[in-house]
Short mmCIF file of C-alpha atoms and ligand atoms in Angstrom, two decimals:
data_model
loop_
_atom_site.label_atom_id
_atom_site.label_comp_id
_atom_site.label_asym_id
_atom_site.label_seq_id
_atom_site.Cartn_x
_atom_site.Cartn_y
_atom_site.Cartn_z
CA UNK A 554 -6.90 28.09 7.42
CA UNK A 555 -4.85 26.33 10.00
CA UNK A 556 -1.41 24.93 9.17
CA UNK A 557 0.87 24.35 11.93
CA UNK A 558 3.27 27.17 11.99
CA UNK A 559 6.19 24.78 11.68
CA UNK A 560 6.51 22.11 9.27
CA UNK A 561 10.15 20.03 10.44
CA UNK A 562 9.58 17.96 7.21
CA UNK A 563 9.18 20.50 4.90
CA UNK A 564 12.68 20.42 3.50
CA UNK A 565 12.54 16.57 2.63
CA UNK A 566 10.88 18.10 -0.60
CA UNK A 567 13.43 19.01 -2.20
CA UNK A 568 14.99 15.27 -1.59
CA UNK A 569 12.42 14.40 -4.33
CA UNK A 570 13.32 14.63 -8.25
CA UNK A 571 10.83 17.09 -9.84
CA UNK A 572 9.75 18.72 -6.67
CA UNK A 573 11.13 22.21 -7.85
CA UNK A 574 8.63 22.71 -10.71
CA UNK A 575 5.47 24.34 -10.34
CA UNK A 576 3.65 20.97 -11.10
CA UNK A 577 1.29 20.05 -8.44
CA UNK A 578 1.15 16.09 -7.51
CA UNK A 579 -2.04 14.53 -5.79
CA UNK A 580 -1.14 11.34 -6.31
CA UNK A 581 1.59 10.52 -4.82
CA UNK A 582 -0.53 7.72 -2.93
CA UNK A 583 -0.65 5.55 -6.93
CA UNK A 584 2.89 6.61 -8.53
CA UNK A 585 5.49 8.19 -5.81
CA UNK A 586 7.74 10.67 -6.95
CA UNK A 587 10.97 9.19 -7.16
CA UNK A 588 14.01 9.90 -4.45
CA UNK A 589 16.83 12.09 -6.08
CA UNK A 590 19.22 9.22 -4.36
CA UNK A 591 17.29 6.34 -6.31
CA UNK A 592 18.85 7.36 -10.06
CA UNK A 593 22.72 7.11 -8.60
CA UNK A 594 21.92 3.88 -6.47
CA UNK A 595 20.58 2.40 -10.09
CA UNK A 596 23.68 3.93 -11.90
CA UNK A 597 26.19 2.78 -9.48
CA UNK A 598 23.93 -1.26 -9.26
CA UNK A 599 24.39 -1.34 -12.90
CA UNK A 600 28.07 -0.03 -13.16
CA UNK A 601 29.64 -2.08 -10.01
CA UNK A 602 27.27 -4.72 -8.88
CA UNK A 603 25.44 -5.86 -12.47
CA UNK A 604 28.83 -4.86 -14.38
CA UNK A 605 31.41 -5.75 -12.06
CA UNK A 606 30.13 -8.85 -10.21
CA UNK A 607 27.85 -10.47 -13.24
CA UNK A 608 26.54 -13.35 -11.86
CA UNK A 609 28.66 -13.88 -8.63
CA UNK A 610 26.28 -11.18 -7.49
CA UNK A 611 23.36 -13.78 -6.64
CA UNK A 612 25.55 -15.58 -4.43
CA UNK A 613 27.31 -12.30 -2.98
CA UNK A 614 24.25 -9.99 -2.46
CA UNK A 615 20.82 -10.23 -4.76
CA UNK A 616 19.46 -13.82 -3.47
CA UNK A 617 18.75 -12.16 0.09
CA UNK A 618 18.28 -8.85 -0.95
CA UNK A 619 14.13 -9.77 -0.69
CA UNK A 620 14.78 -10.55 2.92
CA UNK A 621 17.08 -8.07 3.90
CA UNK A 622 14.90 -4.87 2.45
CA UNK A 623 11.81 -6.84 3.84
CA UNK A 624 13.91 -7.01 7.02
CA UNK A 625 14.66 -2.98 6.72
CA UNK A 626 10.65 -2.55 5.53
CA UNK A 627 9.76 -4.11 8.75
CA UNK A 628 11.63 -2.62 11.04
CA UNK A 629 10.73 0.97 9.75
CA UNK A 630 7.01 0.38 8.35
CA UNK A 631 5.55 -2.62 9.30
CA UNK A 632 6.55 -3.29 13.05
CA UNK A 633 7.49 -6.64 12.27
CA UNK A 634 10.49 -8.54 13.68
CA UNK A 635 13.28 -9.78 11.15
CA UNK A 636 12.29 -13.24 9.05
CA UNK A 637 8.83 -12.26 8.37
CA UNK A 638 8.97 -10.20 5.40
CA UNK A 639 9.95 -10.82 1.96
CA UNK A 640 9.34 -8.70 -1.65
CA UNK A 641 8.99 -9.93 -5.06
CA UNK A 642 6.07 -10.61 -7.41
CA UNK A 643 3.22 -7.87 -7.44
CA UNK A 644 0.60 -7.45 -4.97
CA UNK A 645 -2.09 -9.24 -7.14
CA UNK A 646 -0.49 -12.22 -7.23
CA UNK A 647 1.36 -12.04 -3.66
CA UNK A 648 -2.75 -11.66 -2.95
CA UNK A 649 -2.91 -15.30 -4.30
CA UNK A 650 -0.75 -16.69 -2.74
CA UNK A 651 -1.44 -15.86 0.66
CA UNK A 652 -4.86 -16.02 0.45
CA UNK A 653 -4.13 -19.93 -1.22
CA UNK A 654 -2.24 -20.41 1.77
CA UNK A 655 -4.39 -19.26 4.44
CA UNK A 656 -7.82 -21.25 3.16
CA UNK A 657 -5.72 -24.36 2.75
CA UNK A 658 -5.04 -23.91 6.54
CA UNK A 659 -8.74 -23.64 6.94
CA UNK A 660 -9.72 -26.95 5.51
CA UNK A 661 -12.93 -27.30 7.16
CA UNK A 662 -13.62 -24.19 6.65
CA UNK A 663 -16.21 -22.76 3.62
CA UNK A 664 -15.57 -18.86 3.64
CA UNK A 665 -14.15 -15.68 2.89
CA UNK A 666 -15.20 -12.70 3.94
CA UNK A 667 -13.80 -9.16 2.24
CA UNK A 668 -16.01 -6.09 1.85
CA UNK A 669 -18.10 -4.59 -1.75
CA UNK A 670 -15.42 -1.33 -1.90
CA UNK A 671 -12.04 -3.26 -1.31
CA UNK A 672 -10.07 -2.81 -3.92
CA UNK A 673 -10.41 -4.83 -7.47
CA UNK A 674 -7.73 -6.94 -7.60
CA UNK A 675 -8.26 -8.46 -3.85
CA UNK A 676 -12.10 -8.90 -4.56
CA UNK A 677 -10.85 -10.11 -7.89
CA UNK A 678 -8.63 -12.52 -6.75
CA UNK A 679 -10.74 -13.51 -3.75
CA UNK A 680 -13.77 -14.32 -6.42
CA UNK A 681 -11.24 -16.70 -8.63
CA UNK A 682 -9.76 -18.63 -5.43
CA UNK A 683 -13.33 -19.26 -4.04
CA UNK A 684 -14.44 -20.33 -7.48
CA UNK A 685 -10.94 -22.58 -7.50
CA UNK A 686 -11.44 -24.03 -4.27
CA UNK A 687 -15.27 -24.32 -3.63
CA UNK A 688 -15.77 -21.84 -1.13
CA UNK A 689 -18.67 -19.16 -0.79
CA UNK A 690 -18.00 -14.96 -0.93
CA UNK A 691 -18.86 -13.83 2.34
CA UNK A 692 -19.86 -9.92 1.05
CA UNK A 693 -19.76 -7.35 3.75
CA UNK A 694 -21.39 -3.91 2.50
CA UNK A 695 -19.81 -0.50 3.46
CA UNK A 696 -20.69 2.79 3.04
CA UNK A 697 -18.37 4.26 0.37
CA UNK A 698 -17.31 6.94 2.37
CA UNK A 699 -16.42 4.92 5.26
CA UNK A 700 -15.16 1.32 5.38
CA UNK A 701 -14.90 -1.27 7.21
CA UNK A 702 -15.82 -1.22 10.90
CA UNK A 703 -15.73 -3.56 13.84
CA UNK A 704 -19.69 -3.66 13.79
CA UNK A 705 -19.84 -5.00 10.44
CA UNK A 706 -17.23 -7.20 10.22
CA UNK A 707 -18.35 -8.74 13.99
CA UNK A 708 -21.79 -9.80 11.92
CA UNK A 709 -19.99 -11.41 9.06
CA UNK A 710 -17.65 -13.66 10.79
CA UNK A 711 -18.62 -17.39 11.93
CA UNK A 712 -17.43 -21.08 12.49
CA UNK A 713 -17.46 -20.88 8.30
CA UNK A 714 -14.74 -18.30 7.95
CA UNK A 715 -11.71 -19.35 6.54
CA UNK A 716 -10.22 -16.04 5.85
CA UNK A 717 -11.07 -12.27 6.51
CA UNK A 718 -9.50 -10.02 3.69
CA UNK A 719 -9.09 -6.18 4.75
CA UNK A 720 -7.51 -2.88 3.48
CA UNK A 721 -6.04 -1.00 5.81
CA UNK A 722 -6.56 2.34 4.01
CA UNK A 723 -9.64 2.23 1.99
CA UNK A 724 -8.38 3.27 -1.38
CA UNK A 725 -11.56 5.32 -2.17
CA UNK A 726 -12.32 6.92 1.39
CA UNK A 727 -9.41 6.75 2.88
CA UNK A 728 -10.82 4.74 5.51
CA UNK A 729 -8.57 4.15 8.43
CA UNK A 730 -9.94 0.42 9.49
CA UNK A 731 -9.11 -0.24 13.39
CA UNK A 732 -6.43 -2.95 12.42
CA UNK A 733 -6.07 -4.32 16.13
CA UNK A 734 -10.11 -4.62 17.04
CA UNK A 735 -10.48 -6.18 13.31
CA UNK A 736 -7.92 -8.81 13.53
CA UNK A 737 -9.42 -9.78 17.16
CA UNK A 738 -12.52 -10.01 15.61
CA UNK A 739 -11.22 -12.40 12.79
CA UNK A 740 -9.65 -14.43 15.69
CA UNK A 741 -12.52 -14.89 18.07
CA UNK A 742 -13.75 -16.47 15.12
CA UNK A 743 -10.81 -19.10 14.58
CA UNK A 744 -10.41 -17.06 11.26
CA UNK A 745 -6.89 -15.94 9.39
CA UNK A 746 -6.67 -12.53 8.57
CA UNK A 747 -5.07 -10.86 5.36
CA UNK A 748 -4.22 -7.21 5.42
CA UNK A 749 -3.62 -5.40 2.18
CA UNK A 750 -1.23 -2.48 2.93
CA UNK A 751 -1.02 -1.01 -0.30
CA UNK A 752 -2.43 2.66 0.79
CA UNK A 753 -1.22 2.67 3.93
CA UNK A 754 2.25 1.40 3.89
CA UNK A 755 4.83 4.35 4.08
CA UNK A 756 2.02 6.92 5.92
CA UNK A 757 0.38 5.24 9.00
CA UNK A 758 2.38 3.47 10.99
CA UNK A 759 2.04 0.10 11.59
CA UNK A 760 2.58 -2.79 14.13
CA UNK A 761 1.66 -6.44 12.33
CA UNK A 762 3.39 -8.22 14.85
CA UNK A 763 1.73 -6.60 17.94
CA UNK A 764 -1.53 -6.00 16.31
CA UNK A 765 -1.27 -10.43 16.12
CA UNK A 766 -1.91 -9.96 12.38
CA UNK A 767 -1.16 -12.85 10.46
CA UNK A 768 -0.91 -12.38 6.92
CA UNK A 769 -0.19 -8.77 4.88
CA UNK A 770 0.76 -7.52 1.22
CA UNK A 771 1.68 -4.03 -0.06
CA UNK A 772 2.51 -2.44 -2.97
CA UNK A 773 5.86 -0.40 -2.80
CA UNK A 774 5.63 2.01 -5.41
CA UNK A 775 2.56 4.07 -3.62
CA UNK A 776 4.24 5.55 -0.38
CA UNK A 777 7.87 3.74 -0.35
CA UNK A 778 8.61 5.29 -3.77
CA UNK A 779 10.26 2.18 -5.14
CA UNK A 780 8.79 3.54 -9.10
CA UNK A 781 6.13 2.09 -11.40
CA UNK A 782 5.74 -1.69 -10.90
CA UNK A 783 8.37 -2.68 -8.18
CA UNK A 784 7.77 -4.99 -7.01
CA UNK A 785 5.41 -5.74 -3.73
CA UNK A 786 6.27 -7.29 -0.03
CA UNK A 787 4.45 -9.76 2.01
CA UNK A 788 4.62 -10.24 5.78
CA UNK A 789 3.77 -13.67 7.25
CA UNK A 790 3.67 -14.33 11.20
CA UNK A 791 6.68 -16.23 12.28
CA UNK A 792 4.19 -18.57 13.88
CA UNK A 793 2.44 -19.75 10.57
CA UNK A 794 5.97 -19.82 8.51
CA UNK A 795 6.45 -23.49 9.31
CA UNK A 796 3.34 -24.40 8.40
CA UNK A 797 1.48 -21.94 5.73
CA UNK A 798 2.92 -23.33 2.44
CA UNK A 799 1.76 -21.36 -1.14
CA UNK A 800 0.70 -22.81 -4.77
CA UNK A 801 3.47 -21.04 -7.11
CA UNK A 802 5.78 -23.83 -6.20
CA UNK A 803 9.00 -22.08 -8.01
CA UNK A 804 12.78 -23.44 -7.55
CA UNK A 805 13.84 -20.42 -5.45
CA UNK A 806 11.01 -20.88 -2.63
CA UNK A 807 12.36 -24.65 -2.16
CA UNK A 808 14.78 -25.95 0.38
CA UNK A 809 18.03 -26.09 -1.74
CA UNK A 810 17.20 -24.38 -5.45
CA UNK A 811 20.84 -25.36 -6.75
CA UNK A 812 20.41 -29.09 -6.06
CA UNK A 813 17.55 -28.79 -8.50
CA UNK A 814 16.26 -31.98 -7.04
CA UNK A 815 13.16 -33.87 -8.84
CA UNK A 816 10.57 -32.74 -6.10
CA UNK A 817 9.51 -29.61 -4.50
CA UNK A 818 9.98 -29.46 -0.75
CA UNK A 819 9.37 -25.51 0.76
CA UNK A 820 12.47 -23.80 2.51
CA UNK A 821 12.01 -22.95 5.91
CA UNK A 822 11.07 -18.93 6.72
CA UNK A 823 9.71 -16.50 4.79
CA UNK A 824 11.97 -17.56 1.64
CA UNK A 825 9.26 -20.36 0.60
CA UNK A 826 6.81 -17.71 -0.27
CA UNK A 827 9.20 -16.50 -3.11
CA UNK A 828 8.75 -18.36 -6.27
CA UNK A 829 10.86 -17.35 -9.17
CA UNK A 830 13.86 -15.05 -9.57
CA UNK A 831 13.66 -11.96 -7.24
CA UNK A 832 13.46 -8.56 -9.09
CA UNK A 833 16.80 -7.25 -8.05
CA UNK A 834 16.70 -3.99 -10.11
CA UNK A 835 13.08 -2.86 -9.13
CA UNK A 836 13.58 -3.27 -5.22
CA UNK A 837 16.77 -0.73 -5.11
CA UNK A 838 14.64 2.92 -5.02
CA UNK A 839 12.68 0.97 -1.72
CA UNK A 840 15.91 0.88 -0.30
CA UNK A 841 15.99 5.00 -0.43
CA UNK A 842 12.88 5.78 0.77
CA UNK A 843 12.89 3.57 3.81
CA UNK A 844 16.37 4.97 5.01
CA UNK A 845 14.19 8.61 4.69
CA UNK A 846 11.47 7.08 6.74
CA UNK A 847 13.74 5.52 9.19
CA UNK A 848 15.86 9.25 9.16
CA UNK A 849 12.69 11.02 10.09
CA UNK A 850 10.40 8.50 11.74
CA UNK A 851 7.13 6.79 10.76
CA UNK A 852 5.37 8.76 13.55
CA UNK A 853 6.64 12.32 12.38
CA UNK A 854 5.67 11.30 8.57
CA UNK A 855 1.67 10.46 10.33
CA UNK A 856 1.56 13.80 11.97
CA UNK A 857 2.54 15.45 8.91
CA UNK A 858 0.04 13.65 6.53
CA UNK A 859 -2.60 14.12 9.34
CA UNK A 860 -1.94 17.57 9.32
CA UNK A 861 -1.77 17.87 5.26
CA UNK A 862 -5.13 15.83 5.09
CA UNK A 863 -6.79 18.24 7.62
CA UNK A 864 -5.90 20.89 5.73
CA UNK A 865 -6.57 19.75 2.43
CA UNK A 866 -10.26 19.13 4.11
CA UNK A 867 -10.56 22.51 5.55
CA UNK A 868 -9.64 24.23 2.47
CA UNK A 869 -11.42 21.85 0.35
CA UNK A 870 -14.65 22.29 2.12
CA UNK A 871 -14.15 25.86 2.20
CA UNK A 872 -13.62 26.73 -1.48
CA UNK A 873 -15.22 23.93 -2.92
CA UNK A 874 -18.34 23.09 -0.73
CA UNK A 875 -20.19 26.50 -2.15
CA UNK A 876 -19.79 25.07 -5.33
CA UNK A 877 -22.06 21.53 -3.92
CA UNK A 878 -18.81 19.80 -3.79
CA UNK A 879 -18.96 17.24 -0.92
CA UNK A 880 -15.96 15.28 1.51
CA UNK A 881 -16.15 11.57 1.16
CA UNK A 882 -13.69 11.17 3.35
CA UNK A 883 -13.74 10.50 7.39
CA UNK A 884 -14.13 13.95 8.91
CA UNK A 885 -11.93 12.42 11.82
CA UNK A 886 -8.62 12.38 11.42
CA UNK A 887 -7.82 9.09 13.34
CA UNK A 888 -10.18 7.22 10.81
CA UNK A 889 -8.55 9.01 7.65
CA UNK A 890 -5.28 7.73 6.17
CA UNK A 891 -3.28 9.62 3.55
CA UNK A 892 -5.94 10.85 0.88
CA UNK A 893 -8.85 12.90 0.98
CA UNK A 894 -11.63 12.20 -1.34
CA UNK A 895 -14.39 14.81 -2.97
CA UNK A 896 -17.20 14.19 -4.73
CA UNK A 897 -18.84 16.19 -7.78
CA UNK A 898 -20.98 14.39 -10.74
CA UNK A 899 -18.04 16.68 -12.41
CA UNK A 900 -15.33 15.34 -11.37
CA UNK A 901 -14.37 13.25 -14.11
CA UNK A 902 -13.89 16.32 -16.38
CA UNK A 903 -12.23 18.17 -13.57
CA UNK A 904 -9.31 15.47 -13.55
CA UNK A 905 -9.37 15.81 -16.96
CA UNK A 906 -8.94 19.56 -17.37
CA UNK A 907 -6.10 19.93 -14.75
CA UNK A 908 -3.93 17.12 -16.00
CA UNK A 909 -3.67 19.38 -19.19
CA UNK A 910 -2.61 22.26 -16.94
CA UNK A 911 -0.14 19.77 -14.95
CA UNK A 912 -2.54 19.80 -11.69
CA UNK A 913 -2.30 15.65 -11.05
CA UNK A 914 -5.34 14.61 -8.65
CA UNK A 915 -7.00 11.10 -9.74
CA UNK A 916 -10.88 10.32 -10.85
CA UNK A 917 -12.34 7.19 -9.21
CA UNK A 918 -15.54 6.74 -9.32
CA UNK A 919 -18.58 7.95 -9.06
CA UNK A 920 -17.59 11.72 -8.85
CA UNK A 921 -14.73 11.17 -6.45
CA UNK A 922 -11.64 13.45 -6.82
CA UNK A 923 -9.12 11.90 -5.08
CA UNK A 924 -6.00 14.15 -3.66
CA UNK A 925 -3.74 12.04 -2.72
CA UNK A 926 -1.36 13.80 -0.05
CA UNK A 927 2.69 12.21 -0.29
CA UNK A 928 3.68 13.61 3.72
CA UNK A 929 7.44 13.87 2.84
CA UNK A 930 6.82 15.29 -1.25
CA UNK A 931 3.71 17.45 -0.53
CA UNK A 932 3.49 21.27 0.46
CA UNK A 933 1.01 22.85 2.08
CA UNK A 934 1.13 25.64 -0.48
CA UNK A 935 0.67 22.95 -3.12
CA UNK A 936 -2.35 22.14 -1.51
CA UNK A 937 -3.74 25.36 -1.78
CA UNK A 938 -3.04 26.08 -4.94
CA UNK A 939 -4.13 22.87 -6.25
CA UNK A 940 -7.19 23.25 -4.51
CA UNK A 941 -8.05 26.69 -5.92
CA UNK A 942 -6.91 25.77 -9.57
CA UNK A 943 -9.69 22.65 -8.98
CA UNK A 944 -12.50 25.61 -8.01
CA UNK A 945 -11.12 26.94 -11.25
CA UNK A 946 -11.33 24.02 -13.60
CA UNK A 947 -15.54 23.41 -11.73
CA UNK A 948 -16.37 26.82 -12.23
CA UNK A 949 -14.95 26.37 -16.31
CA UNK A 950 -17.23 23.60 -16.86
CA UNK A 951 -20.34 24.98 -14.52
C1 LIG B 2487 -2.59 -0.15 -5.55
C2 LIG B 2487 -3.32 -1.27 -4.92
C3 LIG B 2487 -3.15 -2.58 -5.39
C4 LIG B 2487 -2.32 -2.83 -6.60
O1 LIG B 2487 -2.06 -4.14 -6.93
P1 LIG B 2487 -0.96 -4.44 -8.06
O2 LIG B 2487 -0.88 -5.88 -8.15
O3 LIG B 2487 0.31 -3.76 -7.61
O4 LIG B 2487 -1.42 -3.80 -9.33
C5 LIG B 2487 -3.79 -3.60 -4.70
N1 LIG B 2487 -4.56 -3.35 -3.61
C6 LIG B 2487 -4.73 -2.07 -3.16
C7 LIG B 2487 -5.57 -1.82 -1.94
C8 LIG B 2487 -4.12 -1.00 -3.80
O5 LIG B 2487 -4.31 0.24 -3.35
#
């Protein structure tokens, strides 16, 4: 089986709490492992900052921390220039309000057009917004084991769409959508596009501002290891920030919150798309895993998960496939982001079986075992292992 003969991120393993035990972690790409730094930055928050400043610290530090780690994010991540970023809220409703914004910049507009496998909560909120504002579903159908490609979303698209909504990373396939050729396509149509960056934030790089992209959200507790429910960014092209406004009309998105004036009037930049208080404590860990990212590179961390998905396909196929388990993942490498998918009707049971023996793959359906392949926390010999102990747990139930 072919790994490359050096690995010049295998020691950022051991920056991650947990990563000594024999446990082996496919899923790195739901709930990252946390950073060993993350515990002492909270510690030392609570002690000096939360402690010792009390509420001078919103003036001091916390009321731009949003923008200033959105700032960081985009410099390392996203390829976006300062001013466009901002995190707070979760993805579902940072979904909401972007996609609220973009269709009421579309007024004349009737559609939006987002694909059968995106994931729930974005086809979800899509459904409630169209049923909010009168506008029509514009389904595009995908084959589960691909996604979306220019093809299909080149026959969707018309003088009727409002808004295309994408994932970058197909959370089922791992489908690598051509971000560039999609967002033209949305274009040539006089169409907004809204990029949901929630698998592939943190393990393909990215480049919102050159790609022309004008709306994203993530989540940042997938790849950027900010812990279970931090809380999620959103990018929005500096040229739509003076005029894209959002419906959670909250004090702390408005021009001056402190004059607490009788009317709502949206501050200028990315701050109007915050709404209520920011979630200080739950943005710190992001903090330690983009300074890793930044340390090693977002290009290095793509080679490695390229390599660590190639693998985990070659071995998969190999000591799976005699036992009829099939890839439902791309094949190629440049159309596959972090995760490699196989299916079984077994499945199910498989995930089952190895949680109890602390082997931590996800189930999605139908049959899908989903490995999902952290580059900077996952081994290679992890995903061997893993991968034989999952031949074990088929054969068990065969
Ligand atoms: C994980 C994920 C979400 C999660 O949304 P939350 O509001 O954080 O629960 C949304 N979209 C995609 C594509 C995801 O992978």
């Amino acid at each position: 089986m072919t790994r490359p003969e050096h690995d010049p991120l295998a020691s950022c393993r051991d920056l991650f709490v947990g990563a000594d035990s024999s446990l082996v972690y496919f899923d790195g790409n739901s709930l990252g492992r946390p950073l060993r730094a993350s515990g002492p930055r909270l510690a030392r928050f609570v002690e000096e900052e939360w402690g010792g400043r009390l509420i001078r610290g919103w003036d001091e530090r916390w009321m731009e921390l949003p923008q200033v780690i959105g700032d960081d994010l985009g410099r390392v991540v996203l390829g976006a220039a300062p001013g466009q970023t901002t995190i707070g809220d979760s993805t579902t409703v940072l979904l909401y309000k972007l996609m609220r914004a973009a269709v009421a910049a579309r007024p004349a507009r009737t559609e939006i057009v987002i694909d059968r496998d995106n994931f729930p909560t974005d086809r979800y909120v899509a459904a409630g917004i169209a049923e909010e504002c009168g506008l029509t579903l514009r389904w595009i159908d995908v084959d589960p084991a691909a996604g979306v490609t220019p093809e299909l979303l080149y026959a969707a698209v018309g003088p009727a769409t409002a808004l295309v909504v994408l994932s970058h990373v197909a959370y089922r396939s791992a489908w690598l959508a051509d971000a560039p050729a999609l967002t033209q396509i949305a274009h040539d149509a006089g169409a907004l596009v809204l990029w949901d960056l929630c698998h592939s934030a943190g393990s393909v790089p990215l480049a919102l501002d050159e790609w022309g992209v004008d709306l994203a959200v993530g989540c940042t507790y997938k790849y950027l290891n900010g812990g279970p429910g931090s809380p999620a960014f959103c990018y929005v092209a500096a040229e739509h920030l003076g005029s894209l406004t959002q419906p959670i009309q909250g004090w702390l998105g408005s021009v001056d919150p402190f004059l607490m004036g009788p009317s709502y009037a949206p501050a200028a930049g990315i701050r109007r798309f915050i709404s209520g208080t920011p979630p200080v404590l739950g943005m710190l860990p992001v903090q330690d895993m983009v300074a890793l990212i930044e340390s090693v590179g977002i290009e290095a961390v793509r080679e490695k998960s390229v390599a660590l998905t190639s693998y985990a396909v070659e071995v998969g196929e190999s000591v799976l496939g005699p036992l009829g388990v099939v890839l439902a993942s791309p094949r190629d490498a440049d159309r596959r982001g972090g995760h490699v998918t196989f299916n079984h009707p077994l499945m199910r049971e498989v995930t089952a079986a190895l949680w109890e023996r602390d082997v931590i793959p996800d189930y999605r359906d139908p049959g899908g075992l989903r490995l999902g392949l952290s580059p900077l926390s996952t081994s290679y010999d992890e995903v061997e292992h893993g991968i034989g102990l999952v031949r074990e747990a088929l054969v068990g139930l065969g």
